[in-house]
Amino acid sequence: AAVAGSESAEPVHGAVAVPSMSAIPEAAVPPADGGLPAAGCIAVMGCGHLGAPLVSWLLTLGQRVDAMDVRPDQARETVARHLEQGQAALQRLYMDADIVGPAMDRLRVLPADQIGTVAQMSWLLIDALPDSRVLKANVFRDFYAFNPNVVIVTNSMTLEPNALCQAAGLPPNSIVRTRFLYPVLFIPYVEVSPSLDNVQGNPRRVCDWLRTLKLVPFVSLRRIRLPIDEYSQVQEYYLRRIAPGAIQGLGEIRVCDADAGFHFVRTESCVVCLNAEPTVVSVGACTHICLCAPCALTMRERAGAW
């Protein structure tokens, strides 16, 4: 599977699966430290294969984002296109979902040479640049010069954070590797890979921030990847179980409307556990076969009747 850490990444089969949502213990993530800023933008450098979906994801989650790109007009259009795709997915379940307009109001796209302007307004810089040591080092050096308190995050899979620190002339452990798993949008897993001698400080701040967005940071040095055949299942889980508490303005979940061609669930998985094959008709009004037997029995016990 591809991970959102490379401009050239493409999905492949046979990757190691991330743990399930319930399998990730809270202790795997450093506890909250109260070190999050009360205000400030998220700066994202680059709006290409990784940057555009990442910017749209952060905007969907209510963040204010300053994106920098050498082609700002094209970058803004690309982000808007990703937001429209996200809104279409949301409206499949939430009729009143409207994220594009409010999200675009929280976005500024500036030329890449406006680092000073962006740095002074940002507490976090996320690198979405091609994997060039020279390019990344120059950007990090300039950004740090304008704002030495900034937390710098790199999604690079090939360049070690401390090697980038050395190349940019920054103090050791100033850069944190944090990978938003491909395909980014509606994928709640985020891998944080601190150096062995630095699991506190900036890695902790990044984990704390991710948790405020209802995302699931997990600490790993293995560069875990999400298998391509699990993308849709993970996204479906997020949209049904997590999105209502994480994304503003969704409204009520849709009811089934067969006449409109809307299918309340995919028929290949139970709507409760999202794992087993459905064999039982819904206990609700829609009468779709959308529950596995164990989940149907559980629902019957809780409801007291069919």
PDB file of C-alpha atoms in Angstrom:
ATOM      1  CA  ALA A   1       0.000   0.000   0.000  1.00  0.00           C
ATOM      2  CA  ALA A   2       1.111   3.519  -0.572  1.00  0.00           C
ATOM      3  CA  VAL A   3       1.641   5.807   2.368  1.00  0.00           C
ATOM      4  CA  ALA A   4       1.167   9.537   2.150  1.00  0.00           C
ATOM      5  CA  GLY A   5       4.839  10.163   2.561  1.00  0.00           C
ATOM      6  CA  SER A   6       6.086  10.264  -0.985  1.00  0.00           C
ATOM      7  CA  GLU A   7       5.092  12.246  -4.025  1.00  0.00           C
ATOM      8  CA  SER A   8       5.604   9.132  -6.165  1.00  0.00           C
ATOM      9  CA  ALA A   9       3.829   6.634  -3.902  1.00  0.00           C
ATOM     10  CA  GLU A  10       1.314   4.332  -5.583  1.00  0.00           C
ATOM     11  CA  PRO A  11      -0.890   1.685  -3.932  1.00  0.00           C
ATOM     12  CA  VAL A  12       0.359  -1.897  -3.954  1.00  0.00           C
ATOM     13  CA  HIS A  13      -0.839  -5.093  -2.298  1.00  0.00           C
ATOM     14  CA  GLY A  14       0.709  -7.072   0.503  1.00  0.00           C
ATOM     15  CA  ALA A  15       1.355  -4.433   3.143  1.00  0.00           C
ATOM     16  CA  VAL A  16       1.304  -4.828   6.907  1.00  0.00           C
ATOM     17  CA  ALA A  17      -2.050  -3.822   8.357  1.00  0.00           C
ATOM     18  CA  VAL A  18      -2.341  -1.182  11.063  1.00  0.00           C
ATOM     19  CA  PRO A  19      -4.081  -2.210  14.285  1.00  0.00           C
ATOM     20  CA  SER A  20      -7.845  -1.864  14.472  1.00  0.00           C
ATOM     21  CA  MET A  21      -9.282   1.238  16.143  1.00  0.00           C
ATOM     22  CA  SER A  22     -10.070  -0.632  19.342  1.00  0.00           C
ATOM     23  CA  ALA A  23      -6.703  -2.386  19.382  1.00  0.00           C
ATOM     24  CA  ILE A  24      -4.611   0.753  19.798  1.00  0.00           C
ATOM     25  CA  PRO A  25      -4.137   1.335  23.533  1.00  0.00           C
ATOM     26  CA  GLU A  26      -4.173   4.877  24.842  1.00  0.00           C
ATOM     27  CA  ALA A  27      -0.840   4.164  26.547  1.00  0.00           C
ATOM     28  CA  ALA A  28       0.771   3.781  23.106  1.00  0.00           C
ATOM     29  CA  VAL A  29       0.503   7.531  22.712  1.00  0.00           C
ATOM     30  CA  PRO A  30       2.230   9.976  25.075  1.00  0.00           C
ATOM     31  CA  PRO A  31      -0.276  11.493  27.511  1.00  0.00           C
ATOM     32  CA  ALA A  32      -1.506  15.059  27.111  1.00  0.00           C
ATOM     33  CA  ASP A  33       0.938  17.690  28.274  1.00  0.00           C
ATOM     34  CA  GLY A  34      -1.056  20.885  27.833  1.00  0.00           C
ATOM     35  CA  GLY A  35       1.456  22.084  25.266  1.00  0.00           C
ATOM     36  CA  LEU A  36      -0.952  22.829  22.440  1.00  0.00           C
ATOM     37  CA  PRO A  37      -1.343  26.405  21.205  1.00  0.00           C
ATOM     38  CA  ALA A  38      -4.604  28.272  21.756  1.00  0.00           C
ATOM     39  CA  ALA A  39      -4.486  29.636  18.201  1.00  0.00           C
ATOM     40  CA  GLY A  40      -2.383  29.548  15.093  1.00  0.00           C
ATOM     41  CA  CYS A  41      -2.390  28.104  11.613  1.00  0.00           C
ATOM     42  CA  ILE A  42      -1.115  24.836  10.290  1.00  0.00           C
ATOM     43  CA  ALA A  43       1.416  25.479   7.531  1.00  0.00           C
ATOM     44  CA  VAL A  44       1.701  22.903   4.746  1.00  0.00           C
ATOM     45  CA  MET A  45       4.568  23.214   2.281  1.00  0.00           C
ATOM     46  CA  GLY A  46       3.608  21.726  -1.090  1.00  0.00           C
ATOM     47  CA  CYS A  47       0.182  20.931  -2.595  1.00  0.00           C
ATOM     48  CA  GLY A  48       1.031  18.010  -4.827  1.00  0.00           C
ATOM     49  CA  HIS A  49       0.183  14.304  -4.597  1.00  0.00           C
ATOM     50  CA  LEU A  50       0.426  14.370  -0.793  1.00  0.00           C
ATOM     51  CA  GLY A  51      -0.101  18.015   0.102  1.00  0.00           C
ATOM     52  CA  ALA A  52      -3.470  18.645  -1.568  1.00  0.00           C
ATOM     53  CA  PRO A  53      -5.380  15.756   0.092  1.00  0.00           C
ATOM     54  CA  LEU A  54      -3.666  16.514   3.397  1.00  0.00           C
ATOM     55  CA  VAL A  55      -4.679  20.191   3.250  1.00  0.00           C
ATOM     56  CA  SER A  56      -8.259  19.223   2.390  1.00  0.00           C
ATOM     57  CA  TRP A  57      -8.316  16.720   5.277  1.00  0.00           C
ATOM     58  CA  LEU A  58      -7.109  19.300   7.803  1.00  0.00           C
ATOM     59  CA  LEU A  59      -9.628  21.845   6.516  1.00  0.00           C
ATOM     60  CA  THR A  60     -12.411  19.269   6.792  1.00  0.00           C
ATOM     61  CA  LEU A  61     -11.412  18.764  10.421  1.00  0.00           C
ATOM     62  CA  GLY A  62     -11.821  22.487  11.110  1.00  0.00           C
ATOM     63  CA  GLN A  63      -8.193  23.602  10.998  1.00  0.00           C
ATOM     64  CA  ARG A  64      -6.953  26.894   9.569  1.00  0.00           C
ATOM     65  CA  VAL A  65      -4.304  26.132   6.965  1.00  0.00           C
ATOM     66  CA  ASP A  66      -1.702  28.228   5.189  1.00  0.00           C
ATOM     67  CA  ALA A  67      -0.557  26.233   2.159  1.00  0.00           C
ATOM     68  CA  MET A  68       2.534  27.194   0.192  1.00  0.00           C
ATOM     69  CA  ASP A  69       3.164  26.120  -3.374  1.00  0.00           C
ATOM     70  CA  VAL A  70       5.038  27.345  -6.429  1.00  0.00           C
ATOM     71  CA  ARG A  71       1.690  27.407  -8.298  1.00  0.00           C
ATOM     72  CA  PRO A  72      -0.747  28.834  -5.746  1.00  0.00           C
ATOM     73  CA  ASP A  73      -3.747  29.233  -8.073  1.00  0.00           C
ATOM     74  CA  GLN A  74      -3.482  25.654  -9.293  1.00  0.00           C
ATOM     75  CA  ALA A  75      -2.933  24.450  -5.734  1.00  0.00           C
ATOM     76  CA  ARG A  76      -6.103  26.149  -4.535  1.00  0.00           C
ATOM     77  CA  GLU A  77      -8.116  24.535  -7.320  1.00  0.00           C
ATOM     78  CA  THR A  78      -6.673  21.125  -6.479  1.00  0.00           C
ATOM     79  CA  VAL A  79      -7.546  21.468  -2.800  1.00  0.00           C
ATOM     80  CA  ALA A  80     -11.090  22.563  -3.708  1.00  0.00           C
ATOM     81  CA  ARG A  81     -11.457  19.497  -5.919  1.00  0.00           C
ATOM     82  CA  HIS A  82     -10.432  17.191  -3.057  1.00  0.00           C
ATOM     83  CA  LEU A  83     -12.891  18.951  -0.747  1.00  0.00           C
ATOM     84  CA  GLU A  84     -15.685  18.455  -3.256  1.00  0.00           C
ATOM     85  CA  GLN A  85     -14.879  14.745  -3.432  1.00  0.00           C
ATOM     86  CA  GLY A  86     -14.932  14.588   0.358  1.00  0.00           C
ATOM     87  CA  GLN A  87     -18.246  16.415   0.508  1.00  0.00           C
ATOM     88  CA  ALA A  88     -19.764  13.976  -1.988  1.00  0.00           C
ATOM     89  CA  ALA A  89     -18.687  11.072   0.236  1.00  0.00           C
ATOM     90  CA  LEU A  90     -20.155  12.765   3.301  1.00  0.00           C
ATOM     91  CA  GLN A  91     -23.445  13.567   1.575  1.00  0.00           C
ATOM     92  CA  ARG A  92     -23.891   9.886   0.842  1.00  0.00           C
ATOM     93  CA  LEU A  93     -24.510   9.525   4.594  1.00  0.00           C
ATOM     94  CA  TYR A  94     -25.269  13.061   5.789  1.00  0.00           C
ATOM     95  CA  MET A  95     -27.745  14.916   3.612  1.00  0.00           C
ATOM     96  CA  ASP A  96     -26.912  18.378   4.984  1.00  0.00           C
ATOM     97  CA  ALA A  97     -23.130  18.021   4.874  1.00  0.00           C
ATOM     98  CA  ASP A  98     -21.549  21.217   3.547  1.00  0.00           C
ATOM     99  CA  ILE A  99     -17.810  21.466   4.033  1.00  0.00           C
ATOM    100  CA  VAL A 100     -16.439  23.092   0.881  1.00  0.00           C
ATOM    101  CA  GLY A 101     -17.419  26.719   1.503  1.00  0.00           C
ATOM    102  CA  PRO A 102     -16.463  26.897   5.197  1.00  0.00           C
ATOM    103  CA  ALA A 103     -13.249  24.962   4.535  1.00  0.00           C
ATOM    104  CA  MET A 104     -12.120  27.243   1.723  1.00  0.00           C
ATOM    105  CA  ASP A 105     -12.719  30.230   4.024  1.00  0.00           C
ATOM    106  CA  ARG A 106     -10.113  28.761   6.398  1.00  0.00           C
ATOM    107  CA  LEU A 107      -7.518  28.334   3.636  1.00  0.00           C
ATOM    108  CA  ARG A 108      -4.814  30.679   2.409  1.00  0.00           C
ATOM    109  CA  VAL A 109      -2.593  29.592  -0.469  1.00  0.00           C
ATOM    110  CA  LEU A 110       0.579  31.604  -0.828  1.00  0.00           C
ATOM    111  CA  PRO A 111       3.589  31.439  -3.121  1.00  0.00           C
ATOM    112  CA  ALA A 112       6.390  29.290  -1.796  1.00  0.00           C
ATOM    113  CA  ASP A 113       8.608  32.322  -1.286  1.00  0.00           C
ATOM    114  CA  GLN A 114       6.274  33.739   1.409  1.00  0.00           C
ATOM    115  CA  ILE A 115       7.798  31.584   4.140  1.00  0.00           C
ATOM    116  CA  GLY A 116       8.351  34.518   6.490  1.00  0.00           C
ATOM    117  CA  THR A 117       4.706  35.583   6.336  1.00  0.00           C
ATOM    118  CA  VAL A 118       3.442  32.060   6.973  1.00  0.00           C
ATOM    119  CA  ALA A 119       6.003  31.158   9.651  1.00  0.00           C
ATOM    120  CA  GLN A 120       4.988  34.012  11.922  1.00  0.00           C
ATOM    121  CA  MET A 121       1.365  32.777  11.947  1.00  0.00           C
ATOM    122  CA  SER A 122       2.012  29.040  12.329  1.00  0.00           C
ATOM    123  CA  TRP A 123       2.794  26.743  15.222  1.00  0.00           C
ATOM    124  CA  LEU A 124       3.160  23.620  13.048  1.00  0.00           C
ATOM    125  CA  LEU A 125       4.831  23.078   9.664  1.00  0.00           C
ATOM    126  CA  ILE A 126       3.979  19.916   7.720  1.00  0.00           C
ATOM    127  CA  ASP A 127       6.341  19.031   4.910  1.00  0.00           C
ATOM    128  CA  ALA A 128       4.648  17.679   1.773  1.00  0.00           C
ATOM    129  CA  LEU A 129       7.591  18.240  -0.558  1.00  0.00           C
ATOM    130  CA  PRO A 130       9.346  15.750  -2.844  1.00  0.00           C
ATOM    131  CA  ASP A 131      12.039  13.732  -1.081  1.00  0.00           C
ATOM    132  CA  SER A 132      14.977  16.035  -1.747  1.00  0.00           C
ATOM    133  CA  ARG A 133      17.330  16.534   1.180  1.00  0.00           C
ATOM    134  CA  VAL A 134      18.519  19.896  -0.141  1.00  0.00           C
ATOM    135  CA  LEU A 135      15.021  21.193  -0.802  1.00  0.00           C
ATOM    136  CA  LYS A 136      13.633  20.146   2.569  1.00  0.00           C
ATOM    137  CA  ALA A 137      16.686  21.396   4.462  1.00  0.00           C
ATOM    138  CA  ASN A 138      16.439  24.831   2.841  1.00  0.00           C
ATOM    139  CA  VAL A 139      12.738  25.145   3.659  1.00  0.00           C
ATOM    140  CA  PHE A 140      13.180  23.991   7.254  1.00  0.00           C
ATOM    141  CA  ARG A 141      16.145  26.326   7.779  1.00  0.00           C
ATOM    142  CA  ASP A 142      14.252  29.357   6.482  1.00  0.00           C
ATOM    143  CA  PHE A 143      11.064  28.536   8.379  1.00  0.00           C
ATOM    144  CA  TYR A 144      12.951  27.974  11.628  1.00  0.00           C
ATOM    145  CA  ALA A 145      14.795  31.271  11.208  1.00  0.00           C
ATOM    146  CA  PHE A 146      11.474  33.154  11.210  1.00  0.00           C
ATOM    147  CA  ASN A 147       9.894  31.044  13.965  1.00  0.00           C
ATOM    148  CA  PRO A 148      12.245  28.984  16.168  1.00  0.00           C
ATOM    149  CA  ASN A 149       9.263  27.709  18.200  1.00  0.00           C
ATOM    150  CA  VAL A 150       7.625  25.984  15.242  1.00  0.00           C
ATOM    151  CA  VAL A 151       7.065  22.221  15.348  1.00  0.00           C
ATOM    152  CA  ILE A 152       8.328  20.719  12.081  1.00  0.00           C
ATOM    153  CA  VAL A 153       6.799  17.516  10.740  1.00  0.00           C
ATOM    154  CA  THR A 154       8.120  15.546   7.784  1.00  0.00           C
ATOM    155  CA  ASN A 155       6.253  12.797   5.948  1.00  0.00           C
ATOM    156  CA  SER A 156       9.435  11.528   4.298  1.00  0.00           C
ATOM    157  CA  MET A 157       9.974   7.775   4.307  1.00  0.00           C
ATOM    158  CA  THR A 158      13.539   7.918   3.006  1.00  0.00           C
ATOM    159  CA  LEU A 159      15.149  10.818   4.872  1.00  0.00           C
ATOM    160  CA  GLU A 160      15.789  10.456   8.583  1.00  0.00           C
ATOM    161  CA  PRO A 161      14.554  13.400  10.689  1.00  0.00           C
ATOM    162  CA  ASN A 162      17.844  13.955  12.501  1.00  0.00           C
ATOM    163  CA  ALA A 163      19.730  13.818   9.208  1.00  0.00           C
ATOM    164  CA  LEU A 164      17.429  16.594   8.003  1.00  0.00           C
ATOM    165  CA  CYS A 165      18.078  18.498  11.237  1.00  0.00           C
ATOM    166  CA  GLN A 166      21.799  18.296  10.573  1.00  0.00           C
ATOM    167  CA  ALA A 167      21.412  19.321   6.930  1.00  0.00           C
ATOM    168  CA  ALA A 168      19.245  22.302   7.922  1.00  0.00           C
ATOM    169  CA  GLY A 169      21.462  23.323  10.823  1.00  0.00           C
ATOM    170  CA  LEU A 170      18.669  22.775  13.372  1.00  0.00           C
ATOM    171  CA  PRO A 171      19.012  21.347  16.884  1.00  0.00           C
ATOM    172  CA  PRO A 172      18.722  17.551  17.102  1.00  0.00           C
ATOM    173  CA  ASN A 173      15.185  16.174  17.434  1.00  0.00           C
ATOM    174  CA  SER A 174      13.631  19.355  16.048  1.00  0.00           C
ATOM    175  CA  ILE A 175      11.875  17.415  13.263  1.00  0.00           C
ATOM    176  CA  VAL A 176       9.272  14.686  13.786  1.00  0.00           C
ATOM    177  CA  ARG A 177       8.365  12.052  11.206  1.00  0.00           C
ATOM    178  CA  THR A 178       4.573  11.868  11.051  1.00  0.00           C
ATOM    179  CA  ARG A 179       2.866   9.973   8.243  1.00  0.00           C
ATOM    180  CA  PHE A 180      -0.779  10.380   7.318  1.00  0.00           C
ATOM    181  CA  LEU A 181      -1.654   7.002   5.871  1.00  0.00           C
ATOM    182  CA  TYR A 182      -2.728   6.890   2.230  1.00  0.00           C
ATOM    183  CA  PRO A 183      -5.251   7.890   0.887  1.00  0.00           C
ATOM    184  CA  VAL A 184      -5.392  10.459   3.744  1.00  0.00           C
ATOM    185  CA  LEU A 185      -9.015  11.679   3.502  1.00  0.00           C
ATOM    186  CA  PHE A 186     -11.213   9.953   6.125  1.00  0.00           C
ATOM    187  CA  ILE A 187      -8.312   7.741   7.246  1.00  0.00           C
ATOM    188  CA  PRO A 188      -7.974   8.338  11.015  1.00  0.00           C
ATOM    189  CA  TYR A 189      -4.634   6.590  11.519  1.00  0.00           C
ATOM    190  CA  VAL A 190      -1.468   8.702  11.760  1.00  0.00           C
ATOM    191  CA  GLU A 191       1.925   7.131  12.420  1.00  0.00           C
ATOM    192  CA  VAL A 192       4.341   9.091  14.584  1.00  0.00           C
ATOM    193  CA  SER A 193       7.942   7.874  14.529  1.00  0.00           C
ATOM    194  CA  PRO A 194      10.058   9.615  17.166  1.00  0.00           C
ATOM    195  CA  SER A 195      13.761   9.019  17.458  1.00  0.00           C
ATOM    196  CA  LEU A 196      14.713   6.492  20.116  1.00  0.00           C
ATOM    197  CA  ASP A 197      16.121   9.231  22.361  1.00  0.00           C
ATOM    198  CA  ASN A 198      13.198  11.636  21.925  1.00  0.00           C
ATOM    199  CA  VAL A 199       9.676  10.361  22.617  1.00  0.00           C
ATOM    200  CA  GLN A 200       8.568  13.454  24.494  1.00  0.00           C
ATOM    201  CA  GLY A 201       8.710  17.107  23.428  1.00  0.00           C
ATOM    202  CA  ASN A 202       7.562  17.670  19.863  1.00  0.00           C
ATOM    203  CA  PRO A 203       6.383  14.070  19.256  1.00  0.00           C
ATOM    204  CA  ARG A 204       4.116  14.414  22.279  1.00  0.00           C
ATOM    205  CA  ARG A 205       2.748  17.755  21.073  1.00  0.00           C
ATOM    206  CA  VAL A 206       1.992  16.275  17.660  1.00  0.00           C
ATOM    207  CA  CYS A 207       0.159  13.302  19.224  1.00  0.00           C
ATOM    208  CA  ASP A 208      -1.826  15.595  21.511  1.00  0.00           C
ATOM    209  CA  TRP A 209      -2.891  17.733  18.550  1.00  0.00           C
ATOM    210  CA  LEU A 210      -3.910  14.717  16.478  1.00  0.00           C
ATOM    211  CA  ARG A 211      -6.078  13.428  19.306  1.00  0.00           C
ATOM    212  CA  THR A 212      -7.927  16.758  19.492  1.00  0.00           C
ATOM    213  CA  LEU A 213      -8.947  16.113  15.860  1.00  0.00           C
ATOM    214  CA  LYS A 214     -10.331  12.669  16.798  1.00  0.00           C
ATOM    215  CA  LEU A 215      -7.519  11.021  14.869  1.00  0.00           C
ATOM    216  CA  VAL A 216      -5.634   7.960  16.093  1.00  0.00           C
ATOM    217  CA  PRO A 217      -1.893   8.577  16.433  1.00  0.00           C
ATOM    218  CA  PHE A 218       0.197   5.506  17.061  1.00  0.00           C
ATOM    219  CA  VAL A 219       3.891   5.434  17.810  1.00  0.00           C
ATOM    220  CA  SER A 220       5.851   3.169  15.509  1.00  0.00           C
ATOM    221  CA  LEU A 221       9.289   2.804  14.008  1.00  0.00           C
ATOM    222  CA  ARG A 222       8.119   0.176  11.479  1.00  0.00           C
ATOM    223  CA  ARG A 223       6.605   2.471   8.822  1.00  0.00           C
ATOM    224  CA  ILE A 224       3.297   0.619   8.884  1.00  0.00           C
ATOM    225  CA  ARG A 225       1.144   0.739   5.761  1.00  0.00           C
ATOM    226  CA  LEU A 226      -2.570   0.290   5.224  1.00  0.00           C
ATOM    227  CA  PRO A 227      -3.438  -2.518   2.769  1.00  0.00           C
ATOM    228  CA  ILE A 228      -5.217  -1.309  -0.332  1.00  0.00           C
ATOM    229  CA  ASP A 229      -8.149  -3.682   0.201  1.00  0.00           C
ATOM    230  CA  GLU A 230      -8.869  -2.074   3.602  1.00  0.00           C
ATOM    231  CA  TYR A 231      -9.084   1.569   2.459  1.00  0.00           C
ATOM    232  CA  SER A 232     -12.841   1.617   1.973  1.00  0.00           C
ATOM    233  CA  GLN A 233     -13.569  -0.302   5.169  1.00  0.00           C
ATOM    234  CA  VAL A 234     -11.523   2.083   7.296  1.00  0.00           C
ATOM    235  CA  GLN A 235     -13.069   5.125   5.611  1.00  0.00           C
ATOM    236  CA  GLU A 236     -16.569   3.706   6.093  1.00  0.00           C
ATOM    237  CA  TYR A 237     -15.846   3.145   9.782  1.00  0.00           C
ATOM    238  CA  TYR A 238     -14.657   6.713  10.125  1.00  0.00           C
ATOM    239  CA  LEU A 239     -17.618   8.219   8.275  1.00  0.00           C
ATOM    240  CA  ARG A 240     -20.188   6.329  10.360  1.00  0.00           C
ATOM    241  CA  ARG A 241     -18.607   6.192  13.798  1.00  0.00           C
ATOM    242  CA  ILE A 242     -16.184   9.109  14.164  1.00  0.00           C
ATOM    243  CA  ALA A 243     -17.102  11.834  11.667  1.00  0.00           C
ATOM    244  CA  PRO A 244     -20.204  13.097  13.545  1.00  0.00           C
ATOM    245  CA  GLY A 245     -18.017  14.068  16.506  1.00  0.00           C
ATOM    246  CA  ALA A 246     -15.096  15.356  14.456  1.00  0.00           C
ATOM    247  CA  ILE A 247     -16.545  17.253  11.482  1.00  0.00           C
ATOM    248  CA  GLN A 248     -18.805  20.238  12.017  1.00  0.00           C
ATOM    249  CA  GLY A 249     -22.110  20.731  10.229  1.00  0.00           C
ATOM    250  CA  LEU A 250     -22.924  17.189   9.120  1.00  0.00           C
ATOM    251  CA  GLY A 251     -26.478  17.088  10.436  1.00  0.00           C
ATOM    252  CA  GLU A 252     -28.433  13.884  10.874  1.00  0.00           C
ATOM    253  CA  ILE A 253     -27.408  10.669   9.166  1.00  0.00           C
ATOM    254  CA  ARG A 254     -29.530   9.759   6.153  1.00  0.00           C
ATOM    255  CA  VAL A 255     -32.340   7.271   6.347  1.00  0.00           C
ATOM    256  CA  CYS A 256     -32.668   4.702   3.591  1.00  0.00           C
ATOM    257  CA  ASP A 257     -34.216   6.024   0.385  1.00  0.00           C
ATOM    258  CA  ALA A 258     -34.360   3.222  -2.156  1.00  0.00           C
ATOM    259  CA  ASP A 259     -36.299   5.353  -4.632  1.00  0.00           C
ATOM    260  CA  ALA A 260     -33.426   7.820  -4.765  1.00  0.00           C
ATOM    261  CA  GLY A 261     -30.960   5.060  -5.532  1.00  0.00           C
ATOM    262  CA  PHE A 262     -29.265   5.476  -2.154  1.00  0.00           C
ATOM    263  CA  HIS A 263     -27.950   2.343  -0.491  1.00  0.00           C
ATOM    264  CA  PHE A 264     -27.675   2.657   3.246  1.00  0.00           C
ATOM    265  CA  VAL A 265     -24.818   0.157   3.500  1.00  0.00           C
ATOM    266  CA  ARG A 266     -22.583  -1.898   1.333  1.00  0.00           C
ATOM    267  CA  THR A 267     -23.967  -5.423   1.209  1.00  0.00           C
ATOM    268  CA  GLU A 268     -20.579  -7.063   1.678  1.00  0.00           C
ATOM    269  CA  SER A 269     -20.160  -6.224   5.378  1.00  0.00           C
ATOM    270  CA  CYS A 270     -22.258  -5.983   8.533  1.00  0.00           C
ATOM    271  CA  VAL A 271     -23.141  -2.371   9.355  1.00  0.00           C
ATOM    272  CA  VAL A 272     -22.357  -2.871  13.050  1.00  0.00           C
ATOM    273  CA  CYS A 273     -19.006  -4.647  13.112  1.00  0.00           C
ATOM    274  CA  LEU A 274     -18.041  -3.757   9.518  1.00  0.00           C
ATOM    275  CA  ASN A 275     -16.328  -7.118   9.307  1.00  0.00           C
ATOM    276  CA  ALA A 276     -18.578 -10.174   8.978  1.00  0.00           C
ATOM    277  CA  GLU A 277     -20.770 -11.021   5.993  1.00  0.00           C
ATOM    278  CA  PRO A 278     -24.347  -9.780   6.535  1.00  0.00           C
ATOM    279  CA  THR A 279     -26.984 -12.546   6.670  1.00  0.00           C
ATOM    280  CA  VAL A 280     -29.819 -10.994   8.705  1.00  0.00           C
ATOM    281  CA  VAL A 281     -32.425  -8.435   7.718  1.00  0.00           C
ATOM    282  CA  SER A 282     -32.157  -5.087   9.521  1.00  0.00           C
ATOM    283  CA  VAL A 283     -34.277  -4.640  12.628  1.00  0.00           C
ATOM    284  CA  GLY A 284     -35.152  -1.165  11.374  1.00  0.00           C
ATOM    285  CA  ALA A 285     -37.524   0.026   8.703  1.00  0.00           C
ATOM    286  CA  CYS A 286     -35.239  -0.368   5.707  1.00  0.00           C
ATOM    287  CA  THR A 287     -35.330  -4.231   5.751  1.00  0.00           C
ATOM    288  CA  HIS A 288     -31.947  -4.529   4.061  1.00  0.00           C
ATOM    289  CA  ILE A 289     -29.868  -7.621   4.743  1.00  0.00           C
ATOM    290  CA  CYS A 290     -27.152  -5.732   6.528  1.00  0.00           C
ATOM    291  CA  LEU A 291     -26.377  -7.475   9.854  1.00  0.00           C
ATOM    292  CA  CYS A 292     -24.342 -10.504  10.779  1.00  0.00           C
ATOM    293  CA  ALA A 293     -25.992 -12.974  13.162  1.00  0.00           C
ATOM    294  CA  PRO A 294     -24.011 -12.082  16.332  1.00  0.00           C
ATOM    295  CA  CYS A 295     -24.637  -8.349  15.899  1.00  0.00           C
ATOM    296  CA  ALA A 296     -28.321  -8.940  15.139  1.00  0.00           C
ATOM    297  CA  LEU A 297     -28.692 -10.934  18.362  1.00  0.00           C
ATOM    298  CA  THR A 298     -26.943  -8.215  20.328  1.00  0.00           C
ATOM    299  CA  MET A 299     -29.214  -5.560  18.880  1.00  0.00           C
ATOM    300  CA  ARG A 300     -32.263  -7.703  19.603  1.00  0.00           C
ATOM    301  CA  GLU A 301     -31.224  -8.089  23.230  1.00  0.00           C
ATOM    302  CA  ARG A 302     -30.676  -4.360  23.617  1.00  0.00           C
ATOM    303  CA  ALA A 303     -33.874  -3.383  21.832  1.00  0.00           C
ATOM    304  CA  GLY A 304     -35.992  -6.001  23.574  1.00  0.00           C
ATOM    305  CA  ALA A 305     -37.798  -6.956  20.355  1.00  0.00           C
ATOM    306  CA  TRP A 306     -37.364  -7.224  16.592  1.00  0.00           C
TER     307      TRP A 306
END
